[in-house]
Amino acid sequence: MKSYSLIDAVGIVHTFDKVPQRIVSLVPSQTELLVDLGLESKIVGITKFCIHPKHLKNTKCIVGGTKKVNYDKIKALKSDVIICNKEENTLEIVENLRAVCAVWVTDIVTIEDNFKMIEDFGKLLDCNIEAKLLISGLSFALSDFKQFIERKPIRKVVYFIWKNPYMVAGSDNFINELLKLNRFENIFENQPRYPEMQLQQINEAADLNFMFLSSEPYPFKQKDILEMKALVNQPGIILVDGEMFSWYGSHLLKAFAYFKELHLKL
């Protein structure tokens, strides 16, 4: 096979003499995507947060988390490419790992970015047919969901991702993209990324319909709802599955079904 060159999401040109056969993935949703593209046998290293499919933790080397990795473990795996993400992994990790092997970085903010990532994986890892089939399936599911959602009312929401301090989803992230897709108007969309906030701001928000408490990265529970209800004048406090709002890749197929169920409960 001839050598080939591809450009990742942060503009780095990568040239490969052969298709990578040993992959380390440092992003849970991208690990799941690699498996769904038929590449499980090529994955040699994952993070402790790579929980889908469940059996991977027993068959692959766990090299740390998304923000802290064991460099010695990764070096010992003799990988051909390390898959990272601009948001999930720190710049320090990415730069340090470039001394080990090629580091392919993704950057997912929109659904279009997600399709581009899958297409790029198809080219990078020689699974074009699988990538095209997945994109086709996702495109159909997206079109179906848009028909489902088009007559739903717009609802104002706030999406919590963290506690102590309280942090919420702002703009320029995949969570906000999926909120918009669901016709949820994010009251913090005018703020960048993941701003800190005070609960008193909830009482000052006009016509807020729902407070969403995500299951990740902070694992909000029923007790948090009770705690918040004592502090804010907002009855619509709901626990939501954080994976469905923040995992990209093939996980979107599960998310569309989840979103339909969520709307039926609201």
XYZ file of N, CA and C in Angstrom:
798
model
N 0.844 -1.199 0.000
C 0.000 0.000 0.000
C 0.877 1.247 0.000
N 0.498 2.235 -0.790
C 1.231 3.484 -0.842
C 1.000 4.282 0.440
N 1.965 5.132 0.782
C 1.789 6.006 1.936
C 0.658 6.997 1.639
N 0.025 7.486 2.668
C -1.079 8.435 2.491
C -1.027 9.475 3.590
N -1.572 10.655 3.274
C -1.566 11.772 4.222
C -2.983 12.261 4.475
N -3.270 12.600 5.725
C -4.573 13.119 6.125
C -4.363 14.241 7.134
N -5.324 15.154 7.200
C -5.254 16.284 8.132
C -6.305 16.102 9.218
N -5.884 16.191 10.494
C -6.851 16.016 11.580
C -7.575 17.334 11.884
N -8.415 17.340 12.911
C -9.286 18.483 13.191
C -8.549 19.714 13.706
N -7.303 19.543 14.145
C -6.538 20.702 14.608
C -5.477 21.109 13.592
N -5.599 20.584 12.377
C -4.744 21.026 11.282
C -3.403 20.344 11.147
N -3.190 19.263 11.877
C -1.919 18.534 11.791
C -1.971 17.552 10.622
N -0.956 17.598 9.772
C -0.859 16.668 8.647
C -0.153 15.398 9.110
N -0.813 14.272 8.908
C -0.236 12.979 9.288
C 0.026 12.154 8.029
N 1.206 11.593 7.952
C 1.544 10.715 6.829
C 1.824 9.321 7.359
N 1.157 8.333 6.775
C 1.302 6.950 7.215
C 1.839 6.096 6.067
N 2.789 5.240 6.372
C 3.315 4.308 5.379
C 2.419 3.087 5.235
N 1.644 2.828 6.271
C 0.696 1.719 6.246
C -0.479 2.050 7.154
N -1.563 1.319 7.004
C -2.742 1.534 7.836
C -2.409 1.160 9.283
N -2.689 2.049 10.235
C -2.415 1.735 11.639
C -3.085 0.436 12.083
N -2.300 -0.407 12.749
C -2.800 -1.705 13.208
C -2.941 -1.770 14.729
N -2.323 -0.840 15.420
C -2.392 -0.814 16.885
C -2.840 0.582 17.317
N -4.010 0.644 17.948
C -4.653 1.920 18.264
C -4.822 2.083 19.770
N -4.459 3.253 20.267
C -4.788 3.638 21.639
C -5.850 4.721 21.543
N -6.954 4.549 22.261
C -8.031 5.541 22.249
C -8.188 6.153 23.631
N -8.098 7.467 23.702
C -8.198 8.170 24.981
C -9.510 8.914 25.132
N -10.514 8.524 24.356
C -11.839 9.150 24.426
C -12.910 8.061 24.419
N -13.712 7.964 25.480
C -14.701 6.889 25.574
C -15.641 6.752 24.382
N -16.224 7.849 23.929
C -17.167 7.753 22.817
C -16.477 7.342 21.523
N -15.212 7.731 21.363
C -14.475 7.348 20.167
C -14.024 5.893 20.227
N -13.809 5.383 21.434
C -13.520 3.962 21.586
C -14.724 3.146 21.134
N -15.905 3.548 21.583
C -17.136 2.870 21.167
C -17.289 2.925 19.649
N -16.984 4.081 19.068
C -17.073 4.239 17.622
C -16.123 3.289 16.905
N -14.899 3.182 17.377
C -13.927 2.279 16.753
C -14.441 0.849 16.744
N -15.049 0.431 17.851
C -15.617 -0.921 17.917
C -16.738 -1.069 16.899
N -17.606 -0.070 16.803
C -18.731 -0.142 15.874
C -18.290 -0.068 14.422
N -17.067 0.376 14.194
C -16.509 0.382 12.842
C -15.768 -0.923 12.543
N -15.837 -1.873 13.468
C -15.219 -3.176 13.257
C -13.748 -3.238 13.594
N -13.274 -2.313 14.433
C -11.839 -2.204 14.704
C -11.432 -2.666 16.099
N -12.293 -3.394 16.782
C -11.995 -3.789 18.162
C -10.669 -4.532 18.281
N -10.372 -5.385 17.340
C -9.147 -6.183 17.425
C -7.888 -5.332 17.304
N -8.023 -4.121 16.761
C -6.865 -3.249 16.602
C -6.654 -2.314 17.793
N -7.641 -2.240 18.677
C -7.518 -1.390 19.862
C -6.635 -2.092 20.893
N -5.581 -1.415 21.330
C -4.695 -2.022 22.326
C -4.738 -1.295 23.669
N -5.152 -0.039 23.677
C -5.192 0.728 24.918
C -6.408 1.627 24.989
N -7.004 1.735 26.194
C -8.193 2.570 26.402
C -8.087 3.267 27.757
N -9.041 4.163 28.041
C -9.092 4.808 29.354
C -10.027 4.033 30.281
N -9.962 4.347 31.550
C -10.844 3.702 32.529
C -12.297 4.130 32.342
N -12.515 5.175 31.544
C -13.876 5.649 31.287
C -14.465 5.050 30.008
N -13.709 4.235 29.320
C -14.198 3.590 28.091
C -15.057 2.391 28.483
N -16.325 2.641 28.736
C -17.212 1.631 29.327
C -18.136 0.961 28.320
N -18.071 1.366 27.065
C -18.896 0.733 26.027
C -18.004 0.255 24.883
N -18.090 -1.015 24.499
C -18.822 -2.082 25.172
C -18.137 -2.483 26.484
N -18.929 -3.057 27.390
C -18.464 -3.291 28.755
C -17.256 -4.213 28.842
N -17.170 -5.181 27.944
C -16.102 -6.180 28.064
C -14.711 -5.635 27.760
N -14.623 -4.443 27.183
C -13.308 -3.913 26.810
C -12.371 -3.774 28.006
N -12.926 -3.414 29.163
C -12.071 -3.206 30.336
C -11.349 -4.478 30.752
N -11.868 -5.625 30.300
C -11.236 -6.904 30.636
C -10.320 -7.424 29.536
N -10.374 -6.779 28.368
C -9.590 -7.289 27.236
C -8.529 -6.309 26.722
N -8.605 -5.056 27.143
C -7.662 -4.041 26.666
C -6.879 -3.445 27.828
N -5.723 -2.909 27.518
C -4.890 -2.276 28.536
C -5.464 -0.904 28.902
N -5.698 -0.690 30.176
C -6.208 0.606 30.632
C -5.011 1.499 30.959
N -4.931 2.639 30.274
C -3.738 3.488 30.367
C -3.955 4.757 31.186
N -5.090 4.843 31.892
C -5.369 6.025 32.696
C -6.737 6.579 32.386
N -6.881 7.902 32.555
C -8.146 8.562 32.266
C -8.034 9.417 31.026
N -8.894 10.424 30.939
C -8.835 11.333 29.788
C -7.949 12.547 30.074
N -7.765 12.861 31.357
C -6.970 14.030 31.741
C -5.606 13.658 32.309
N -5.429 12.368 32.647
C -4.157 11.904 33.202
C -3.895 10.494 32.703
N -2.752 10.302 32.076
C -2.445 8.987 31.491
C -1.107 8.469 32.006
N -0.923 7.155 31.859
C 0.340 6.523 32.203
C 1.173 6.421 30.924
N 2.142 7.315 30.797
C 2.928 7.383 29.564
C 3.729 6.108 29.333
N 4.231 5.507 30.394
C 5.019 4.279 30.246
C 4.161 3.143 29.683
N 2.925 3.038 30.164
C 2.022 2.005 29.648
C 1.760 2.209 28.166
N 1.537 3.470 27.797
C 1.244 3.758 26.389
C 2.450 3.450 25.513
N 3.632 3.833 25.960
C 4.843 3.548 25.180
C 5.030 2.044 24.980
N 4.745 1.270 26.031
C 4.940 -0.179 25.972
C 3.996 -0.853 24.988
N 2.890 -0.204 24.671
C 1.908 -0.785 23.747
C 2.357 -0.694 22.291
N 3.362 0.132 22.019
C 3.913 0.276 20.664
C 2.797 0.510 19.640
N 1.980 1.491 19.930
C 0.848 1.802 19.054
C 1.296 2.542 17.799
N 0.450 2.471 16.771
C 0.703 3.175 15.515
C 0.031 4.543 15.500
N -1.059 4.670 16.266
C -1.769 5.944 16.333
C -2.505 6.019 17.665
N -2.555 7.226 18.209
C -3.303 7.488 19.447
C -4.429 8.459 19.098
N -5.651 8.072 19.440
C -6.822 8.886 19.111
C -7.188 9.750 20.312
N -7.183 11.077 20.122
C -7.503 12.023 21.195
C -8.611 12.976 20.746
N -9.005 13.851 21.658
C -10.011 14.866 21.351
C -9.592 16.183 21.994
N -9.834 17.260 21.301
C -9.379 18.577 21.750
C -9.948 18.956 23.105
N -11.197 18.597 23.361
C -11.835 18.945 24.626
C -11.554 17.927 25.722
N -11.617 16.663 25.376
C -11.494 15.604 26.380
C -10.075 15.459 26.922
N -9.083 15.652 26.084
C -7.689 15.450 26.494
C -6.953 16.785 26.545
N -6.042 16.909 27.480
C -5.323 18.169 27.633
C -4.278 18.339 26.528
N -3.937 19.584 26.263
C -2.903 19.892 25.269
C -1.577 19.276 25.699
N -1.302 19.270 27.009
C -0.066 18.690 27.516
C 0.019 17.200 27.178
N -1.080 16.474 27.371
C -1.092 15.049 27.048
C -0.827 14.836 25.563
N -1.542 15.596 24.744
C -1.395 15.455 23.293
C 0.037 15.722 22.864
N 0.616 16.800 23.356
C 1.977 17.160 22.953
C 3.000 16.123 23.433
N 2.825 15.635 24.649
C 3.753 14.625 25.162
C 3.663 13.327 24.371
N 2.451 12.962 23.969
C 2.266 11.695 23.256
C 2.759 11.753 21.811
N 2.943 12.937 21.287
C 3.451 13.041 19.908
C 4.867 12.455 19.806
N 5.542 12.358 20.946
C 6.884 11.753 20.943
C 6.801 10.232 20.894
N 5.603 9.682 21.122
C 5.416 8.235 21.117
C 5.068 7.743 19.720
N 4.052 8.354 19.138
C 3.631 8.018 17.769
C 2.670 9.097 17.291
N 2.060 8.888 16.134
C 1.104 9.854 15.609
C -0.081 10.006 16.557
N -0.484 11.257 16.816
C -1.639 11.538 17.672
C -2.701 12.233 16.814
N -3.805 11.534 16.600
C -4.900 12.071 15.786
C -5.900 12.745 16.718
N -6.114 14.046 16.528
C -6.990 14.817 17.406
C -8.284 15.184 16.680
N -9.415 14.914 17.331
C -10.715 15.310 16.804
C -11.198 16.551 17.551
N -12.196 17.211 16.998
C -12.799 18.381 17.644
C -14.273 18.384 17.252
N -15.138 17.975 18.166
C -16.549 17.781 17.849
C -17.408 18.803 18.571
N -17.997 19.722 17.820
C -18.926 20.702 18.377
C -20.308 20.521 17.756
N -20.347 20.199 16.473
C -21.615 20.063 15.763
C -21.831 18.631 15.287
N -23.045 18.348 14.867
C -23.346 17.038 14.306
C -22.573 16.842 13.003
N -22.380 17.917 12.259
C -21.587 17.837 11.036
C -20.140 17.441 11.362
N -19.610 17.968 12.469
C -18.267 17.564 12.916
C -18.228 16.069 13.182
N -19.309 15.553 13.746
C -19.374 14.133 14.064
C -19.323 13.286 12.795
N -20.081 13.685 11.784
C -20.053 12.963 10.512
C -18.654 13.010 9.894
N -18.012 14.175 9.988
C -16.660 14.331 9.429
C -15.667 13.422 10.162
N -15.802 13.310 11.477
C -14.917 12.431 12.239
C -15.055 10.983 11.778
N -16.283 10.529 11.601
C -16.500 9.141 11.165
C -15.918 8.927 9.772
N -16.131 9.894 8.892
C -15.566 9.814 7.542
C -14.040 9.757 7.601
N -13.443 10.587 8.465
C -11.984 10.607 8.608
C -11.460 9.281 9.144
N -12.160 8.698 10.113
C -11.748 7.398 10.644
C -11.780 6.338 9.550
N -12.774 6.453 8.669
C -12.859 5.508 7.558
C -11.619 5.558 6.686
N -11.139 6.769 6.416
C -9.945 6.942 5.584
C -8.677 6.580 6.350
N -8.606 7.035 7.596
C -7.403 6.819 8.414
C -7.162 5.345 8.695
N -8.248 4.607 8.967
C -8.119 3.241 9.459
C -8.616 2.194 8.475
N -8.802 2.613 7.237
C -9.173 1.711 6.149
C -10.466 0.936 6.458
N -11.488 1.696 6.834
C -12.811 1.094 7.054
C -13.865 1.998 6.427
N -13.620 2.390 5.184
C -14.497 3.330 4.490
C -15.925 2.816 4.350
N -16.060 1.528 4.030
C -17.400 0.973 3.836
C -18.189 1.029 5.140
N -17.560 0.607 6.235
C -18.220 0.636 7.542
C -18.577 2.068 7.947
N -17.675 3.004 7.651
C -17.924 4.404 7.992
C -19.108 4.953 7.204
N -19.168 4.642 5.918
C -20.274 5.132 5.090
C -21.604 4.538 5.529
N -21.597 3.268 5.907
C -22.831 2.632 6.392
C -23.303 3.280 7.688
N -22.373 3.578 8.578
C -22.730 4.210 9.844
C -23.258 5.619 9.618
N -22.599 6.367 8.749
C -23.067 7.725 8.434
C -24.462 7.681 7.835
N -24.696 6.715 6.974
C -26.019 6.568 6.372
C -27.078 6.291 7.440
N -26.762 5.387 8.362
C -27.700 5.065 9.431
C -27.959 6.248 10.346
N -26.913 6.989 10.669
C -27.064 8.175 11.508
C -27.863 9.263 10.796
N -27.625 9.431 9.517
C -28.341 10.441 8.737
C -29.839 10.145 8.704
N -30.181 8.871 8.530
C -31.587 8.475 8.518
C -32.219 8.725 9.885
N -31.513 8.341 10.946
C -32.035 8.532 12.302
C -32.183 10.015 12.633
N -31.245 10.829 12.163
C -31.317 12.277 12.390
C -32.524 12.870 11.678
N -32.737 12.484 10.434
C -33.884 12.977 9.676
C -35.199 12.577 10.351
N -35.257 11.339 10.813
C -36.449 10.850 11.506
C -36.692 11.644 12.784
N -35.633 11.932 13.529
C -35.807 12.672 14.774
C -36.237 14.113 14.503
N -35.705 14.719 13.463
C -36.097 16.096 13.129
C -37.593 16.176 12.816
N -38.120 15.145 12.176
C -39.559 15.104 11.918
C -40.339 14.964 13.222
N -39.816 14.167 14.121
C -40.458 13.972 15.423
C -40.499 15.269 16.217
N -39.418 16.049 16.144
C -39.248 17.197 17.026
C -39.810 18.502 16.457
N -40.104 18.550 15.161
C -40.380 19.827 14.506
C -41.589 20.572 15.071
N -42.551 19.860 15.630
C -43.742 20.521 16.168
C -43.734 20.631 17.687
N -42.644 20.229 18.297
C -42.541 20.351 19.743
C -42.292 21.815 20.116
N -42.829 22.254 21.238
C -42.604 23.649 21.645
C -41.158 23.880 22.076
N -40.700 25.098 21.919
C -39.370 25.463 22.423
C -39.469 25.638 23.933
N -38.544 24.989 24.646
C -38.542 25.074 26.102
C -37.201 25.624 26.577
N -37.249 26.517 27.555
C -36.030 27.098 28.103
C -35.467 26.183 29.189
N -34.158 25.892 29.093
C -33.538 24.955 30.027
C -32.174 25.445 30.481
N -31.706 24.841 31.556
C -30.317 24.973 31.988
C -29.807 23.558 32.209
N -28.600 23.271 31.737
C -28.040 21.920 31.766
C -26.830 21.909 32.679
N -26.970 21.279 33.853
C -25.886 21.225 34.838
C -24.942 20.057 34.549
N -23.643 20.338 34.601
C -22.639 19.282 34.421
C -21.790 19.060 35.667
N -21.842 20.003 36.644
C -20.943 19.885 37.789
C -21.541 20.558 39.027
N -21.024 20.135 40.171
C -21.459 20.664 41.459
C -20.237 21.023 42.289
N -20.333 22.086 43.052
C -19.232 22.563 43.918
C -17.945 22.852 43.149
N -17.920 23.855 42.303
C -18.996 24.814 42.052
C -19.970 24.296 40.995
N -21.152 24.908 40.970
C -22.102 24.542 39.932
C -21.600 25.050 38.583
N -21.584 24.155 37.611
C -21.185 24.510 36.249
C -22.250 23.993 35.294
N -22.448 24.741 34.227
C -23.486 24.405 33.252
C -22.913 24.416 31.841
N -23.664 23.865 30.921
C -23.258 23.916 29.514
C -23.566 25.289 28.947
N -22.552 25.889 28.324
C -22.755 27.152 27.629
C -22.813 26.888 26.130
N -22.089 27.680 25.365
C -22.067 27.507 23.913
C -20.792 26.788 23.487
N -20.650 26.566 22.187
C -19.432 25.979 21.606
C -19.106 24.604 22.177
N -20.118 23.778 22.357
C -19.884 22.402 22.770
C -20.994 21.512 22.221
N -20.748 20.217 22.229
C -21.680 19.253 21.635
C -22.985 19.164 22.413
N -22.912 19.364 23.731
C -24.132 19.344 24.542
C -25.103 20.411 24.061
N -24.603 21.611 23.869
C -25.479 22.701 23.415
C -26.049 22.411 22.034
N -25.265 21.780 21.182
C -25.749 21.398 19.854
C -26.949 20.457 19.974
N -26.863 19.485 20.868
C -27.956 18.528 21.018
C -29.153 19.143 21.741
N -28.897 20.097 22.628
C -30.010 20.826 23.239
C -30.800 21.564 22.161
N -30.096 22.237 21.269
C -30.766 22.964 20.181
C -31.533 22.018 19.274
N -30.943 20.866 18.981
C -31.616 19.881 18.154
C -32.946 19.469 18.778
N -32.994 19.421 20.101
C -34.189 19.022 20.836
C -35.159 20.181 21.083
N -34.852 21.343 20.511
C -35.673 22.548 20.711
C -35.677 22.981 22.175
N -34.548 22.733 22.842
C -34.335 23.250 24.179
C -33.487 24.516 24.060
N -34.002 25.618 24.539
C -33.273 26.885 24.483
C -32.410 27.015 25.736
N -31.123 26.927 25.549
C -30.163 26.986 26.643
C -30.010 28.430 27.115
N -30.404 28.701 28.355
C -30.369 30.086 28.828
C -28.946 30.586 29.049
N -27.971 29.668 29.013
C -26.569 30.072 29.159
C -25.812 30.000 27.831
N -26.548 29.958 26.734
C -25.904 29.854 25.421
C -25.083 31.089 25.093
N -25.346 32.189 25.768
C -24.578 33.413 25.499
C -23.235 33.419 26.227
N -22.950 32.349 26.973
C -21.668 32.250 27.669
C -20.843 31.105 27.067
N -19.525 31.256 27.048
C -18.684 30.238 26.407
C -18.509 28.970 27.222
N -18.467 27.865 26.523
C -18.061 26.574 27.061
C -18.878 26.115 28.259
N -18.255 26.117 29.478
C -18.899 25.563 30.671
C -18.764 26.543 31.838
N -19.586 27.569 31.860
C -19.433 28.603 32.889
C -19.888 28.147 34.278
N -19.264 28.724 35.302
C -19.747 28.546 36.671
C -20.967 29.444 36.870
N -21.848 29.034 37.765
C -23.035 29.844 38.023
C -23.481 29.665 39.469
N -24.337 30.571 39.928
C -24.923 30.512 41.255
C -26.391 30.114 41.131
N -26.872 29.296 42.056
C -28.259 28.839 41.966
C -29.254 29.989 41.998
N -28.889 31.110 42.592
C -29.807 32.246 42.639
C -30.128 32.768 41.241
N -29.237 32.473 40.270
C -29.509 32.896 38.895
C -30.726 32.176 38.332
N -31.038 30.991 38.866
C -32.210 30.253 38.407
C -33.480 31.019 38.749
N -33.521 31.581 39.955
C -34.704 32.340 40.371
C -34.872 33.627 39.582
N -33.780 34.097 38.998
C -33.825 35.328 38.212
C -34.132 35.069 36.742
N -34.080 33.794 36.338
C -34.314 33.451 34.932
C -35.810 33.485 34.619
N -36.153 34.183 33.565
C -37.563 34.313 33.182
C -38.025 33.116 32.359
N -39.165 32.580 32.744
C -39.826 31.519 31.959
C -38.966 30.262 31.776
N -38.143 29.945 32.749
C -37.347 28.719 32.670
C -38.275 27.522 32.833
N -38.156 26.566 31.915
C -39.026 25.389 31.959
C -38.427 24.218 32.730
N -37.123 23.932 32.484
C -36.527 22.751 33.103
C -35.077 22.993 33.501
N -34.707 22.361 34.597
C -33.300 22.245 34.988
C -32.908 20.797 34.754
N -31.931 20.562 33.900
C -31.446 19.214 33.633
C -30.185 18.977 34.460
N -30.195 17.900 35.246
C -29.018 17.500 36.009
C -28.437 16.268 35.336
N -27.225 16.399 34.811
C -26.630 15.328 34.023
C -25.994 14.251 34.898
N -25.965 13.032 34.389
C -25.346 11.912 35.100
C -23.829 11.918 34.983
N -23.285 12.777 34.109
C -21.835 12.899 33.975
C -21.481 14.260 33.382
N -20.300 14.785 33.674
C -19.206 14.169 34.432
C -19.468 14.109 35.942
N -20.330 15.023 36.468
C -20.707 14.881 37.875
C -21.950 13.993 37.934
N -21.945 12.981 38.808
C -23.075 12.048 38.854
C -24.232 12.553 39.717
N -24.997 13.492 39.165
C -26.149 13.997 39.917
C -27.127 12.865 40.225
N -27.719 12.929 41.428
C -28.642 11.898 41.882
C -29.939 12.543 42.387
N -30.884 11.700 42.790
C -32.169 12.181 43.286
C -31.992 13.130 44.474
N -30.993 12.865 45.309
C -30.767 13.727 46.472
C -30.407 15.150 46.053
N -29.780 15.295 44.893
C -29.431 16.631 44.404
C -30.687 17.398 43.985
N -31.661 16.679 43.455
C -32.941 17.314 43.103
C -33.587 17.870 44.365
N -33.634 17.068 45.427
C -34.244 17.500 46.678
C -33.503 18.700 47.259
N -32.185 18.670 47.158
C -31.380 19.780 47.668
C -31.666 21.059 46.888
N -31.744 20.938 45.581
C -31.983 22.115 44.751
C -33.390 22.669 44.938
N -34.361 21.792 45.109
C -35.744 22.251 45.272
C -35.919 23.100 46.528
N -35.037 22.910 47.487
C -35.089 23.712 48.703
C -34.458 25.087 48.506
N -33.747 25.245 47.385
C -33.004 26.486 47.152
C -33.511 27.319 45.983
N -34.247 26.697 45.061
C -34.695 27.427 43.870
C -36.197 27.271 43.672
N -36.773 28.251 43.012
C -38.198 28.218 42.701
C -38.401 27.605 41.315
N -38.094 26.321 41.197
C -38.194 25.647 39.908
C -38.602 24.200 40.137
N -39.845 23.873 39.824
C -40.309 22.491 40.037
C -39.785 21.494 39.003
N -39.428 21.991 37.830
C -39.029 21.097 36.744
C -37.559 20.752 36.771
N -37.148 19.964 37.759
C -35.751 19.535 37.871
C -35.694 18.055 37.508
N -34.916 17.721 36.485
C -34.948 16.378 35.915
C -33.536 15.812 35.770
N -33.355 14.563 36.190
C -32.106 13.864 35.934
C -32.088 13.388 34.484
N -30.994 13.630 33.772
C -30.875 13.178 32.390
C -29.593 12.378 32.212
N -29.595 11.516 31.209
C -28.445 10.672 30.896
C -27.393 11.510 30.167
N -26.292 11.771 30.858
C -25.248 12.609 30.280
C -24.609 12.034 29.038
N -24.541 10.710 28.956
C -23.973 10.091 27.758
C -24.755 10.499 26.517
N -26.063 10.570 26.640
C -26.905 10.851 25.476
C -26.733 12.275 24.966
N -26.360 13.172 25.856
C -26.185 14.568 25.452
C -24.735 14.932 25.133
N -23.782 14.078 25.493
C -22.380 14.482 25.303
C -21.528 13.499 24.515
N -21.975 12.244 24.376
C -21.182 11.275 23.613
C -21.499 11.403 22.131
N -20.452 11.556 21.346
C -20.639 11.631 19.900
C -20.293 10.288 19.283
N -19.989 10.274 17.983
C -19.717 9.011 17.311
C -20.988 8.226 17.082
N -20.909 6.903 17.197
C -22.057 6.030 16.948
C -23.084 6.090 18.072
N -22.713 6.666 19.206
C -23.634 6.730 20.345
C -24.884 7.545 20.024
N -24.795 8.396 19.017
C -25.949 9.208 18.617
C -27.157 8.351 18.254
N -26.914 7.162 17.736
C -28.033 6.283 17.376
C -28.871 5.973 18.614
N -28.214 5.740 19.743
C -28.925 5.504 20.995
C -29.567 6.790 21.500
N -28.892 7.914 21.273
C -29.377 9.192 21.792
C -30.716 9.587 21.186
N -30.888 9.390 19.891
C -32.142 9.785 19.252
C -33.335 9.062 19.871
N -33.169 7.779 20.154
C -34.248 7.011 20.797
C -34.487 7.527 22.210
N -33.416 7.843 22.926
C -33.536 8.379 24.286
C -34.262 9.716 24.283
N -33.921 10.576 23.329
C -34.546 11.895 23.271
C -36.059 11.786 23.045
N -36.469 10.871 22.218
C -37.901 10.673 21.992
C -38.604 10.298 23.282
N -38.012 9.394 24.047
C -38.590 8.978 25.318
C -38.624 10.157 26.307
N -37.569 10.953 26.305
C -37.504 12.103 27.203
C -38.629 13.095 26.914
N -38.853 13.385 25.663
C -39.898 14.341 25.300
C -41.284 13.834 25.668
N -41.483 12.559 25.581
C -42.784 11.985 25.937
C -43.050 12.094 27.436
N -41.972 12.215 28.220
C -42.117 12.322 29.679
C -42.271 13.760 30.150
N -41.855 14.730 29.325
C -41.877 16.132 29.751
C -43.315 16.685 29.813
